[in-house]
Amino acid sequence: MTSRELGGGNMVQLRTKSAAHAAPHAHGELPPGAKRDVVCGMTVAAEPPPEKRAVHDGVTYWFCGAGCQRKFVADPARYLAPKAAPVPAEVEKDERIYTCPMHPEVRHRGPGSCPICGMALEPEEPAPDDSPNPELADMSRRFWVSAALTAPLLLVAMGGMFLPARFHESAAMHFVELALATPVVVWGGAPFFVRGFQSIRTRRPNMFTLIALGTAASFGESVIATLFPGALPAAVSAGHAPPVYFESAAVITTLVLLGQVLELRARSATSSAIRALLHLAPKHARRVEPDGREHDVPLADVRPGDLLRVRPGERVPVDGGVVDGASSVDESMLTGEPIPVEKGAGARVTGGTLNGNGAFVMKAERVGGETLLAQIVRLVAEAQRSRAPIQRLADVVSAWFVPSVVAIAVATAAAWFFFGPEPRFALALVNAVSVLIIACPCALGLATPMSIMVATGRGAQAGVLVKNAEALERLERVDTLVVDKTGTLTEGKPRLATVVPVDGVSDSELLAIAAGLERGSEHPLAAAVAAGAEERNVVAAPVEGFRATPGRGISGNANGRIAVLGNEEHLTGAGVDVSALRDRASALRAEGQTVVYVGRDGRLLGLLGIADRVKESSRDAIAALRESGVEVVMLSGDARASAEAVGRALGLSDVVGEVAPADKAAHVARLQRQGRVVAMAGDGVNDAPALAQADVGIAMGTGTDVAIHSAQVTLVSGDLRGIVRVRRLARATMRNIRQNLAWAFVYNVVGVAVAAGALYPVVGWLLSPALASAAMSLSSVSVIANALRLRRVAL
């Protein structure tokens, strides 16, 4: 990966040193007959009772107590794996890519701050462990030290309440305040000054520009008034000792630090969904060797083709297929469905899912970054960094926000200095600082991305993958859902239900020709015909010169004779008259079966009826969508009668059959021209153009990769009820974003006005810089806290 790809971030080369490995028992010489407890390291001198022993891979281990024995049995690899020597602290560098939640285009290797808004960067993909956030640790340390110094400073500043003026206003007391405030402002507030200076240098003013200006103004005036009181003109002090604002500068710094700590903690919670997904993958897998021996290996050492044993209560380590044994597997964390799925030989299992009471041996197929769980984490992380169109308004306002606030602060200072009551300078400085401090552009900037981050993570936990924020915004406005039939409304596992040969043709002859033709096709119906022939012990006829006409049928050379299979139009075009079975075909279609004719050398051989059961979940999903005001339209390439039969079973009135693959996208476009906001749900290659054409494309996770890549939303389990879930999520998310934006706008408008002194002529109230900094710190936290409510939204 190049520096250009990383946005010119800090490129740090991690240098590793060879680590010495020590065997579990290499802790010095043991007395004769003694053993080392591999859990705690204590010496066990005599053979312990059974509850303090354990056998692993033919080796007996002794333990000092039953607690250590239980820990070892639960995870032997943890205590038996060789441990590397600790890496020196100076080379433990965080090499992950960090980005800004407000500006995802910023990408930096390792922690840092955003050059645009100044916010702390966060990793694109959180680590599965709960490693400490270096930014949070630094801000926490600065906060606690600053708070310890600010508390006595406040007592000194409040001395006027219980000390005579000659003591409270004395130069000695000012020097005490200077000594207490300087570490707080200079050291505690150093990150704010650095980021504020960087914003001026890059000409991208942000929140830290305002904080740095406000804090520097109050602290700088106080330092001059203490060290060089004669340097201030008489107009400033109005004949009195120059005022000092050390406590304001310190309190502002401390409260902003507190706000940063609260914000960083809240922001880390928005990635809890990804961390929960990462924790689904076990650390180790139990590998079955060719000689039958079994042992635990790190998950990173698992390779495709390995045989792995999954014991009761364990999580499936990688994606693959069951080769021996049976169990029920809880896939709810990936699919959102709470009912465990029965798994036997030949069944597919997914890494991260939870095994039930049975045990089975599986063959690893997709490992590492190729597993479904890894792909889900990657998709969710990318979606969390995407920007919704609604964010554009906040971006426009934020671009003018800081310059406008600075102008308002200057105007406030001038108005109070020239027209305000005495002490004019003090009031001018205090109110201008309050205006600078209370304004918070971060609340506006965080309003949308925080909600998107939480929502996409919540969707992943419910088995719904949203690829970008724009899809969520569009989903809220969807009023029409176009669905494919096969694999979307139906199970997508058609079976051969009916075989009808013409007179003089046997069932086996008809099936042999059909199976030979379908052997070269990838259509789901082809698999049904082939499986039906195999169940009836019919051998497929050899076919050469296979040709397919999309949406119509196939043809080929069977033993030197031209054979055709497909719909009525396809066979008629090949010169085959199907009128003899037309009535029977109509009856089968009325029952929901898909009919294909078979002919040879211009003569009709018969027809096949293929049935595909309607998913039980489809009825509930369509009913829920219609109740929410979404019109459901079914498109199918099957005959109109077959499509209408499925439509009747589901209570659909808008059913369109005999739609060619190329026409599905045209039908979606026609609905869009009518002013509808259209979502399209499909699972096949032929659905990809329509998925791309729709305002929101929704792919079944059980479908083809082409369909999934063409869609903005993927339903992991292929359950149509996921559309109901994601639409509820979209509505809740957009409502949450609007609440955040409204709060941020109102807060800043009202806050700046009050800080400037708008209430003073009416009720005589002024906002102190300390209260302004508290309000500013809480504004971003309140936006994040509101976004976090999406973690509990009912889907």
mmCIF file of C-alpha atoms in Angstrom, residues 345-546:
data_model
loop_
_atom_site.group_PDB
_atom_site.id
_atom_site.type_symbol
_atom_site.label_atom_id
_atom_site.label_comp_id
_atom_site.label_asym_id
_atom_site.label_seq_id
_atom_site.Cartn_x
_atom_site.Cartn_y
_atom_site.Cartn_z
ATOM 1 C CA ALA A 345 -23.542 -33.884 6.096
ATOM 2 C CA GLY A 346 -23.367 -31.625 3.031
ATOM 3 C CA ALA A 347 -24.852 -28.580 4.798
ATOM 4 C CA ARG A 348 -23.104 -25.217 4.660
ATOM 5 C CA VAL A 349 -21.870 -23.619 7.887
ATOM 6 C CA THR A 350 -20.654 -20.084 8.419
ATOM 7 C CA GLY A 351 -17.789 -18.892 10.581
ATOM 8 C CA GLY A 352 -18.882 -17.137 13.761
ATOM 9 C CA THR A 353 -22.186 -18.995 14.148
ATOM 10 C CA LEU A 354 -22.824 -20.901 17.383
ATOM 11 C CA ASN A 355 -23.029 -24.682 17.449
ATOM 12 C CA GLY A 356 -25.711 -26.325 19.560
ATOM 13 C CA ASN A 357 -25.604 -29.601 21.445
ATOM 14 C CA GLY A 358 -24.307 -31.791 18.619
ATOM 15 C CA ALA A 359 -20.820 -32.165 17.194
ATOM 16 C CA PHE A 360 -19.620 -32.355 13.608
ATOM 17 C CA VAL A 361 -16.538 -32.329 11.428
ATOM 18 C CA MET A 362 -16.393 -29.679 8.722
ATOM 19 C CA LYS A 363 -14.139 -28.998 5.769
ATOM 20 C CA ALA A 364 -12.736 -25.463 5.692
ATOM 21 C CA GLU A 365 -13.371 -23.647 2.426
ATOM 22 C CA ARG A 366 -13.174 -19.892 3.012
ATOM 23 C CA VAL A 367 -10.752 -18.655 5.664
ATOM 24 C CA GLY A 368 -9.304 -15.355 6.845
ATOM 25 C CA GLY A 369 -10.603 -12.330 4.977
ATOM 26 C CA GLU A 370 -12.640 -14.534 2.617
ATOM 27 C CA THR A 371 -15.160 -15.683 5.238
ATOM 28 C CA LEU A 372 -18.663 -14.245 5.247
ATOM 29 C CA LEU A 373 -18.066 -12.746 8.684
ATOM 30 C CA ALA A 374 -14.920 -10.923 7.488
ATOM 31 C CA GLN A 375 -16.772 -9.618 4.442
ATOM 32 C CA ILE A 376 -19.647 -8.406 6.625
ATOM 33 C CA VAL A 377 -17.248 -6.548 8.909
ATOM 34 C CA ARG A 378 -15.562 -4.984 5.870
ATOM 35 C CA LEU A 379 -18.882 -3.908 4.309
ATOM 36 C CA VAL A 380 -20.182 -2.445 7.576
ATOM 37 C CA ALA A 381 -16.956 -0.511 8.139
ATOM 38 C CA GLU A 382 -17.150 0.944 4.619
ATOM 39 C CA ALA A 383 -20.824 1.835 5.052
ATOM 40 C CA GLN A 384 -20.091 3.612 8.323
ATOM 41 C CA ARG A 385 -17.665 5.938 6.522
ATOM 42 C CA SER A 386 -20.066 6.801 3.698
ATOM 43 C CA ARG A 387 -21.897 10.122 3.600
ATOM 44 C CA ALA A 388 -25.622 10.600 3.269
ATOM 45 C CA PRO A 389 -26.990 13.367 0.992
ATOM 46 C CA ILE A 390 -28.639 14.990 4.020
ATOM 47 C CA GLN A 391 -25.134 15.757 5.299
ATOM 48 C CA ARG A 392 -24.603 18.312 2.526
ATOM 49 C CA LEU A 393 -26.578 21.006 4.347
ATOM 50 C CA ALA A 394 -24.461 20.587 7.465
ATOM 51 C CA ASP A 395 -21.307 20.713 5.316
ATOM 52 C CA VAL A 396 -22.340 24.018 3.743
ATOM 53 C CA VAL A 397 -23.151 25.553 7.131
ATOM 54 C CA SER A 398 -19.941 24.233 8.703
ATOM 55 C CA ALA A 399 -17.824 25.800 5.951
ATOM 56 C CA TRP A 400 -19.012 29.290 7.000
ATOM 57 C CA PHE A 401 -19.534 28.537 10.672
ATOM 58 C CA VAL A 402 -16.183 29.367 12.277
ATOM 59 C CA PRO A 403 -15.529 32.605 10.345
ATOM 60 C CA SER A 404 -19.051 33.754 11.209
ATOM 61 C CA VAL A 405 -18.549 32.995 14.912
ATOM 62 C CA VAL A 406 -15.239 34.872 14.975
ATOM 63 C CA ALA A 407 -16.939 37.868 13.323
ATOM 64 C CA ILE A 408 -19.777 37.710 15.877
ATOM 65 C CA ALA A 409 -17.233 37.526 18.730
ATOM 66 C CA VAL A 410 -15.401 40.623 17.405
ATOM 67 C CA ALA A 411 -18.690 42.497 17.017
ATOM 68 C CA THR A 412 -19.721 41.463 20.536
ATOM 69 C CA ALA A 413 -16.454 42.727 22.020
ATOM 70 C CA ALA A 414 -16.759 46.044 20.184
ATOM 71 C CA ALA A 415 -20.378 46.558 21.211
ATOM 72 C CA TRP A 416 -19.714 45.898 24.893
ATOM 73 C CA PHE A 417 -16.492 47.931 24.919
ATOM 74 C CA PHE A 418 -18.003 51.051 23.345
ATOM 75 C CA PHE A 419 -21.614 50.883 24.513
ATOM 76 C CA GLY A 420 -21.715 48.593 27.526
ATOM 77 C CA PRO A 421 -21.671 49.509 31.234
ATOM 78 C CA GLU A 422 -18.543 49.502 33.363
ATOM 79 C CA PRO A 423 -16.283 47.617 33.529
ATOM 80 C CA ARG A 424 -16.505 47.746 29.737
ATOM 81 C CA PHE A 425 -13.307 45.931 28.909
ATOM 82 C CA ALA A 426 -14.020 43.077 31.298
ATOM 83 C CA LEU A 427 -17.516 42.581 29.924
ATOM 84 C CA ALA A 428 -16.298 42.863 26.337
ATOM 85 C CA LEU A 429 -13.610 40.227 26.892
ATOM 86 C CA VAL A 430 -15.836 37.832 28.861
ATOM 87 C CA ASN A 431 -18.709 37.934 26.381
ATOM 88 C CA ALA A 432 -16.460 37.617 23.314
ATOM 89 C CA VAL A 433 -14.745 34.588 24.885
ATOM 90 C CA SER A 434 -18.148 33.061 25.711
ATOM 91 C CA VAL A 435 -19.222 33.424 22.065
ATOM 92 C CA LEU A 436 -16.037 31.728 20.850
ATOM 93 C CA ILE A 437 -16.293 28.887 23.347
ATOM 94 C CA ILE A 438 -19.993 28.000 23.165
ATOM 95 C CA ALA A 439 -20.102 27.634 19.373
ATOM 96 C CA CYS A 440 -19.665 23.980 18.379
ATOM 97 C CA PRO A 441 -19.346 23.099 14.685
ATOM 98 C CA CYS A 442 -18.604 19.492 15.683
ATOM 99 C CA ALA A 443 -22.189 18.969 16.815
ATOM 100 C CA LEU A 444 -23.297 19.775 13.262
ATOM 101 C CA GLY A 445 -20.606 17.642 11.691
ATOM 102 C CA LEU A 446 -21.296 14.614 13.906
ATOM 103 C CA ALA A 447 -25.083 14.718 13.519
ATOM 104 C CA THR A 448 -25.185 12.468 10.446
ATOM 105 C CA PRO A 449 -22.083 10.210 10.590
ATOM 106 C CA MET A 450 -22.712 9.085 14.188
ATOM 107 C CA SER A 451 -26.254 7.989 13.333
ATOM 108 C CA ILE A 452 -25.035 6.197 10.203
ATOM 109 C CA MET A 453 -22.311 4.366 12.117
ATOM 110 C CA VAL A 454 -24.719 3.073 14.753
ATOM 111 C CA ALA A 455 -27.464 2.242 12.232
ATOM 112 C CA THR A 456 -25.280 0.201 9.877
ATOM 113 C CA GLY A 457 -23.904 -1.754 12.818
ATOM 114 C CA ARG A 458 -27.413 -2.385 14.125
ATOM 115 C CA GLY A 459 -28.484 -3.564 10.684
ATOM 116 C CA ALA A 460 -25.589 -6.024 10.485
ATOM 117 C CA GLN A 461 -26.663 -7.546 13.788
ATOM 118 C CA ALA A 462 -30.139 -8.057 12.296
ATOM 119 C CA GLY A 463 -28.805 -9.770 9.167
ATOM 120 C CA VAL A 464 -29.064 -6.703 6.918
ATOM 121 C CA LEU A 465 -25.960 -5.229 5.258
ATOM 122 C CA VAL A 466 -26.266 -1.632 4.083
ATOM 123 C CA LYS A 467 -23.456 -0.646 1.720
ATOM 124 C CA ASN A 468 -23.756 3.122 2.037
ATOM 125 C CA ALA A 469 -25.587 5.886 3.871
ATOM 126 C CA GLU A 470 -27.390 7.037 0.739
ATOM 127 C CA ALA A 471 -29.244 3.715 0.602
ATOM 128 C CA LEU A 472 -30.643 4.296 4.088
ATOM 129 C CA GLU A 473 -31.838 7.765 3.130
ATOM 130 C CA ARG A 474 -33.514 6.475 -0.025
ATOM 131 C CA LEU A 475 -35.077 3.485 1.732
ATOM 132 C CA GLU A 476 -37.068 5.804 3.948
ATOM 133 C CA ARG A 477 -38.796 7.235 0.857
ATOM 134 C CA VAL A 478 -39.397 3.939 -0.982
ATOM 135 C CA ASP A 479 -43.057 3.492 -1.906
ATOM 136 C CA THR A 480 -42.770 0.602 -4.406
ATOM 137 C CA LEU A 481 -40.969 -2.704 -4.043
ATOM 138 C CA VAL A 482 -40.317 -4.808 -7.160
ATOM 139 C CA VAL A 483 -39.522 -8.440 -6.365
ATOM 140 C CA ASP A 484 -38.290 -11.312 -8.452
ATOM 141 C CA LYS A 485 -40.114 -14.606 -7.928
ATOM 142 C CA THR A 486 -37.596 -17.440 -7.985
ATOM 143 C CA GLY A 487 -35.234 -17.348 -5.021
ATOM 144 C CA THR A 488 -36.798 -14.181 -3.626
ATOM 145 C CA LEU A 489 -40.454 -14.948 -2.968
ATOM 146 C CA THR A 490 -39.890 -18.665 -3.413
ATOM 147 C CA GLU A 491 -37.207 -20.876 -1.933
ATOM 148 C CA GLY A 492 -35.187 -20.895 -5.140
ATOM 149 C CA LYS A 493 -34.894 -24.679 -4.914
ATOM 150 C CA PRO A 494 -37.248 -25.891 -7.643
ATOM 151 C CA ARG A 495 -38.041 -29.583 -7.936
ATOM 152 C CA LEU A 496 -39.378 -31.656 -10.779
ATOM 153 C CA ALA A 497 -43.044 -32.215 -9.917
ATOM 154 C CA THR A 498 -44.728 -33.369 -13.131
ATOM 155 C CA VAL A 499 -43.652 -35.391 -16.204
ATOM 156 C CA VAL A 500 -46.172 -35.499 -19.082
ATOM 157 C CA PRO A 501 -45.020 -37.324 -22.261
ATOM 158 C CA VAL A 502 -47.067 -37.455 -25.436
ATOM 159 C CA ASP A 503 -48.402 -40.777 -26.698
ATOM 160 C CA GLY A 504 -45.627 -43.080 -27.820
ATOM 161 C CA VAL A 505 -42.959 -41.457 -25.644
ATOM 162 C CA SER A 506 -42.010 -42.885 -22.233
ATOM 163 C CA ASP A 507 -41.262 -40.860 -19.110
ATOM 164 C CA SER A 508 -37.665 -42.048 -19.148
ATOM 165 C CA GLU A 509 -37.115 -41.075 -22.784
ATOM 166 C CA LEU A 510 -38.549 -37.609 -22.179
ATOM 167 C CA LEU A 511 -36.447 -37.131 -19.048
ATOM 168 C CA ALA A 512 -33.256 -38.419 -20.696
ATOM 169 C CA ILE A 513 -33.484 -35.822 -23.480
ATOM 170 C CA ALA A 514 -34.414 -33.029 -21.031
ATOM 171 C CA ALA A 515 -31.627 -33.892 -18.584
ATOM 172 C CA GLY A 516 -29.078 -34.070 -21.398
ATOM 173 C CA LEU A 517 -30.063 -30.583 -22.578
ATOM 174 C CA GLU A 518 -30.171 -29.073 -19.079
ATOM 175 C CA ARG A 519 -26.738 -30.447 -18.222
ATOM 176 C CA GLY A 520 -25.145 -27.487 -19.994
ATOM 177 C CA SER A 521 -27.383 -24.859 -18.337
ATOM 178 C CA GLU A 522 -26.815 -22.945 -15.083
ATOM 179 C CA HIS A 523 -30.495 -22.010 -14.683
ATOM 180 C CA PRO A 524 -32.084 -23.144 -11.350
ATOM 181 C CA LEU A 525 -34.678 -25.105 -13.334
ATOM 182 C CA ALA A 526 -31.885 -27.085 -14.992
ATOM 183 C CA ALA A 527 -30.715 -28.391 -11.644
ATOM 184 C CA ALA A 528 -34.279 -29.421 -10.824
ATOM 185 C CA VAL A 529 -34.604 -31.417 -14.060
ATOM 186 C CA ALA A 530 -31.218 -33.076 -13.563
ATOM 187 C CA ALA A 531 -32.041 -33.964 -9.945
ATOM 188 C CA GLY A 532 -35.464 -35.296 -10.971
ATOM 189 C CA ALA A 533 -33.906 -37.554 -13.600
ATOM 190 C CA GLU A 534 -31.364 -38.848 -11.104
ATOM 191 C CA GLU A 535 -34.081 -39.600 -8.536
ATOM 192 C CA ARG A 536 -35.904 -41.650 -11.200
ATOM 193 C CA ASN A 537 -32.681 -43.464 -12.200
ATOM 194 C CA VAL A 538 -32.761 -41.962 -15.705
ATOM 195 C CA VAL A 539 -29.418 -41.475 -17.452
ATOM 196 C CA ALA A 540 -29.082 -38.173 -19.315
ATOM 197 C CA ALA A 541 -28.737 -38.491 -23.068
ATOM 198 C CA PRO A 542 -25.462 -37.182 -24.552
ATOM 199 C CA VAL A 543 -25.998 -33.736 -26.075
ATOM 200 C CA GLU A 544 -23.547 -31.747 -28.210
ATOM 201 C CA GLY A 545 -23.674 -28.251 -29.666
ATOM 202 C CA PHE A 546 -25.482 -26.773 -26.666
#
